[in-house]
CSV table of C-alpha atoms in Angstrom, one decimal:
chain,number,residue,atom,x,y,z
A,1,UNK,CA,-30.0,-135.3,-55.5
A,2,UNK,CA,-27.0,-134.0,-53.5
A,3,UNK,CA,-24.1,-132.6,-55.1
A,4,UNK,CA,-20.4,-132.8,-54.9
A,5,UNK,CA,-19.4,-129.6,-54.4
A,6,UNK,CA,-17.1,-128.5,-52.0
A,7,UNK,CA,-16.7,-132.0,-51.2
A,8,UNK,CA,-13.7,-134.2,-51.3
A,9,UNK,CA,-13.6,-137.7,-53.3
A,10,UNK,CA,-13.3,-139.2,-50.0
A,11,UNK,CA,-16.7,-137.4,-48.7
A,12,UNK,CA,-18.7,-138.3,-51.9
A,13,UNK,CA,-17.7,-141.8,-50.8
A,14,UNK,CA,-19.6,-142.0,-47.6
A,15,UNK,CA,-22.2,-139.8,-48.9
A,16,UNK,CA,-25.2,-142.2,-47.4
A,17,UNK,CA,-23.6,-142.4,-44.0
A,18,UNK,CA,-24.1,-140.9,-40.4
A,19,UNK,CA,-21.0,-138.8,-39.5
A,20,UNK,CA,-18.1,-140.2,-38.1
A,21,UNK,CA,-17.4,-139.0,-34.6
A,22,UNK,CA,-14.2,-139.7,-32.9
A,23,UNK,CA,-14.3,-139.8,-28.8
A,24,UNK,CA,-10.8,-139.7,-27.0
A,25,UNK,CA,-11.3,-140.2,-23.2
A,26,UNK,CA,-8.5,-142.3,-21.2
A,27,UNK,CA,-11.1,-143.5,-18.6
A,28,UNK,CA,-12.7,-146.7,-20.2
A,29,UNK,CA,-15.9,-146.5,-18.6
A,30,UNK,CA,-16.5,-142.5,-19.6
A,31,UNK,CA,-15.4,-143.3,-22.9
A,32,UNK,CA,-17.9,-146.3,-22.9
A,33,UNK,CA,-20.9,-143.4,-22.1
A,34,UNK,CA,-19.5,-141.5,-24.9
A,35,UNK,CA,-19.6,-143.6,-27.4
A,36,UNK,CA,-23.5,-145.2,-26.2
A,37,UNK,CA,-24.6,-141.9,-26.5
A,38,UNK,CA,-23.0,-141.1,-29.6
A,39,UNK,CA,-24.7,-143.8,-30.9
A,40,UNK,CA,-27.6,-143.4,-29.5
A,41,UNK,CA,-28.1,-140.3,-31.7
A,42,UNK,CA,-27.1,-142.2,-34.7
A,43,UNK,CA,-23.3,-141.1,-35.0
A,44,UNK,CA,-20.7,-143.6,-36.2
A,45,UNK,CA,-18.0,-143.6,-33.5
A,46,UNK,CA,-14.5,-144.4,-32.8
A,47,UNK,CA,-13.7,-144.4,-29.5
A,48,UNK,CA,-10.2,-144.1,-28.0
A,49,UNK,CA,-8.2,-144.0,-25.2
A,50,UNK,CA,-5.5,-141.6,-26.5
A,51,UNK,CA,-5.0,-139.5,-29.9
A,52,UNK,CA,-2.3,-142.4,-31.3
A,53,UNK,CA,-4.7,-144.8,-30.8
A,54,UNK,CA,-7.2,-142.7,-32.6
A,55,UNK,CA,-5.4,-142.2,-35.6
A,56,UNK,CA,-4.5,-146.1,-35.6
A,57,UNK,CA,-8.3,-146.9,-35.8
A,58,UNK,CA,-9.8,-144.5,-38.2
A,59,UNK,CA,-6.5,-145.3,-40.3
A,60,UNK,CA,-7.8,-149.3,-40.0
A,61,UNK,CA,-11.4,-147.9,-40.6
A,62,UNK,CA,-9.9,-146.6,-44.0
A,63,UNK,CA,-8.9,-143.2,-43.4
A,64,UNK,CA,-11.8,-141.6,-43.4
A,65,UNK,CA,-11.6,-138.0,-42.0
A,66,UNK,CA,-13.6,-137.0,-39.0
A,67,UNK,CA,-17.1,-134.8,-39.0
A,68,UNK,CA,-16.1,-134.4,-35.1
A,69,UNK,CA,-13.7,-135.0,-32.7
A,70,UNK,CA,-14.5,-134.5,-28.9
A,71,UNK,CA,-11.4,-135.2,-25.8
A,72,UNK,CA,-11.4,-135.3,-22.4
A,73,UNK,CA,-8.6,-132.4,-21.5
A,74,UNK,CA,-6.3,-134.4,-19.4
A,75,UNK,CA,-5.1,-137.8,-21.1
A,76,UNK,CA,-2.3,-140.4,-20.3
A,77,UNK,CA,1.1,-139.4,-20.4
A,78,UNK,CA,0.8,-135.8,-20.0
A,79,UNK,CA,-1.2,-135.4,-23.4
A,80,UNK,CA,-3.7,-133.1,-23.4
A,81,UNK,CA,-7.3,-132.9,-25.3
A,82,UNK,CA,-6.4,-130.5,-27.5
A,83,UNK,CA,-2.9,-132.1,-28.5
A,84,UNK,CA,-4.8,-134.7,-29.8
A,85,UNK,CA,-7.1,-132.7,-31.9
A,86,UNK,CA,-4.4,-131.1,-33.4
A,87,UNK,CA,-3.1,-134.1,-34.2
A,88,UNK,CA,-6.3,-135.6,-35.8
A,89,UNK,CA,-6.7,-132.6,-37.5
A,90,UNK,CA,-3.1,-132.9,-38.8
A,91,UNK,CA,-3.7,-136.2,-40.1
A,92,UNK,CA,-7.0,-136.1,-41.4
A,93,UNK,CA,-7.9,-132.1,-42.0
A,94,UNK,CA,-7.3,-128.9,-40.3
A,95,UNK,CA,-10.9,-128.0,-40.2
A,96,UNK,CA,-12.0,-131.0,-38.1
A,97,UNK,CA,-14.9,-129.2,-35.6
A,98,UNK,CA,-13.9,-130.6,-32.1
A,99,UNK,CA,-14.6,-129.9,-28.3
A,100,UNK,CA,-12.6,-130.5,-25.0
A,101,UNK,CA,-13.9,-131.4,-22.0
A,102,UNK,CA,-12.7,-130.8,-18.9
A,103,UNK,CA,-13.3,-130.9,-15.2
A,104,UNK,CA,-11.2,-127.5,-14.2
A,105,UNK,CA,-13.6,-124.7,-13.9
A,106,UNK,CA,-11.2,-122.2,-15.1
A,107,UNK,CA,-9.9,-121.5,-18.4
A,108,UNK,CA,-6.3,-121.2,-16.9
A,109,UNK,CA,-4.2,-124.0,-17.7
A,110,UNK,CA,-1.8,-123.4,-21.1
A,111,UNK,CA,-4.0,-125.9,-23.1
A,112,UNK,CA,-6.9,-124.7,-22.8
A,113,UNK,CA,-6.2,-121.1,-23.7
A,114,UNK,CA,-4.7,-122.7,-26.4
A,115,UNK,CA,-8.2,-124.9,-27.3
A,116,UNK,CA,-10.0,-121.5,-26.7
A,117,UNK,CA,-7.7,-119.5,-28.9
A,118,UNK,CA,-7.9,-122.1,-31.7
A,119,UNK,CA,-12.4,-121.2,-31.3
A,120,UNK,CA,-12.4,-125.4,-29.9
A,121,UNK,CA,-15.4,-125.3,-27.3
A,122,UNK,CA,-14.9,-126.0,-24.1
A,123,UNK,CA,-17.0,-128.5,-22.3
A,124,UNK,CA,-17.3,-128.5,-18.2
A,125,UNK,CA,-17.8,-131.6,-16.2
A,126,UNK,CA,-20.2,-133.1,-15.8
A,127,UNK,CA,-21.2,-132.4,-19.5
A,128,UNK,CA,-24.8,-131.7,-20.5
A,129,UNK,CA,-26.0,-134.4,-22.9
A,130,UNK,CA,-27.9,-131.4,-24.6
A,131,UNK,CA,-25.2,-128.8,-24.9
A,132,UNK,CA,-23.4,-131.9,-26.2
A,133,UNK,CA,-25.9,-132.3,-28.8
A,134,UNK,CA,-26.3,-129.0,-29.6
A,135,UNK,CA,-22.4,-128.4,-30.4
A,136,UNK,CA,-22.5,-131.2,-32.3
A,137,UNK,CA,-25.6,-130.8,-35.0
A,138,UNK,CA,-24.1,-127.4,-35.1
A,139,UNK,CA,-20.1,-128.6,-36.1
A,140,UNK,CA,-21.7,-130.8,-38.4
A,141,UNK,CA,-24.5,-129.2,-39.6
């Protein structure tokens, strides 16, 4: 029998259930592949194209807080990958595991310092479906 400890009301809740893993990706067919694979290794998933829209669905879904949250670097409107962790994690808890992915090969850009800085992996395109994995089982391990 698994105990409660260290776990919020809302966790002991959704005990019996896969993790919920939240995908933000503005391109609809990459965040498509996310969420197949996600799947596909038996993750719950929200998928969205921005972090507003994120927080919009898991709000619908009942608020439940995120095991992971993985972003493509470069979003819509200027919004960057780890914006919108930060903002999950403001919403939902600031110790939300979560990755960015991008497609610069340098760690130069201000956001990503930042992503590094805050200890968020950093993914490089095209992303390998077993580093993926392995990030993953770890966060939510």
């Amino acid at each position: 029998m698994m105990t409660a400890e260290g776990r919020t009301p809302q966790a002991r809740d959704i005990a019996g259930l896969p993790p919920l893993v939240v995908v933000i990706e503005d391109e609809a067919i990459v965040l498509a592949g996310y969420q197949m694979l996600f799947e596909s290794w038996g993750y719950r998933v929200i998928a969205a194209q921005s972090a507003d829209e994120a927080v919009a669905l898991i709000e619908e879904e009942g608020g439940e807080a995120p095991g992971f949250i993985l972003s493509d670097f470069r979003l819509r409107d200027g919004q960057t990958g780890t914006d919108a962790i930060t903002m999950l994690r403001q919403n939902f808890g600031a110790g939300i595991p979560g990755a960015v992915v991008t497609g610069d090969t340098t760690v130069t850009g201000e956001g990503l310092k930042e992503a590094e800085a805050q200890g968020t992996p950093i993914l490089h395109k095209p992303v390998n479906g077993r580093q993926l994995q392995d990030i993953l089982s770890r966060s939510l391990s």
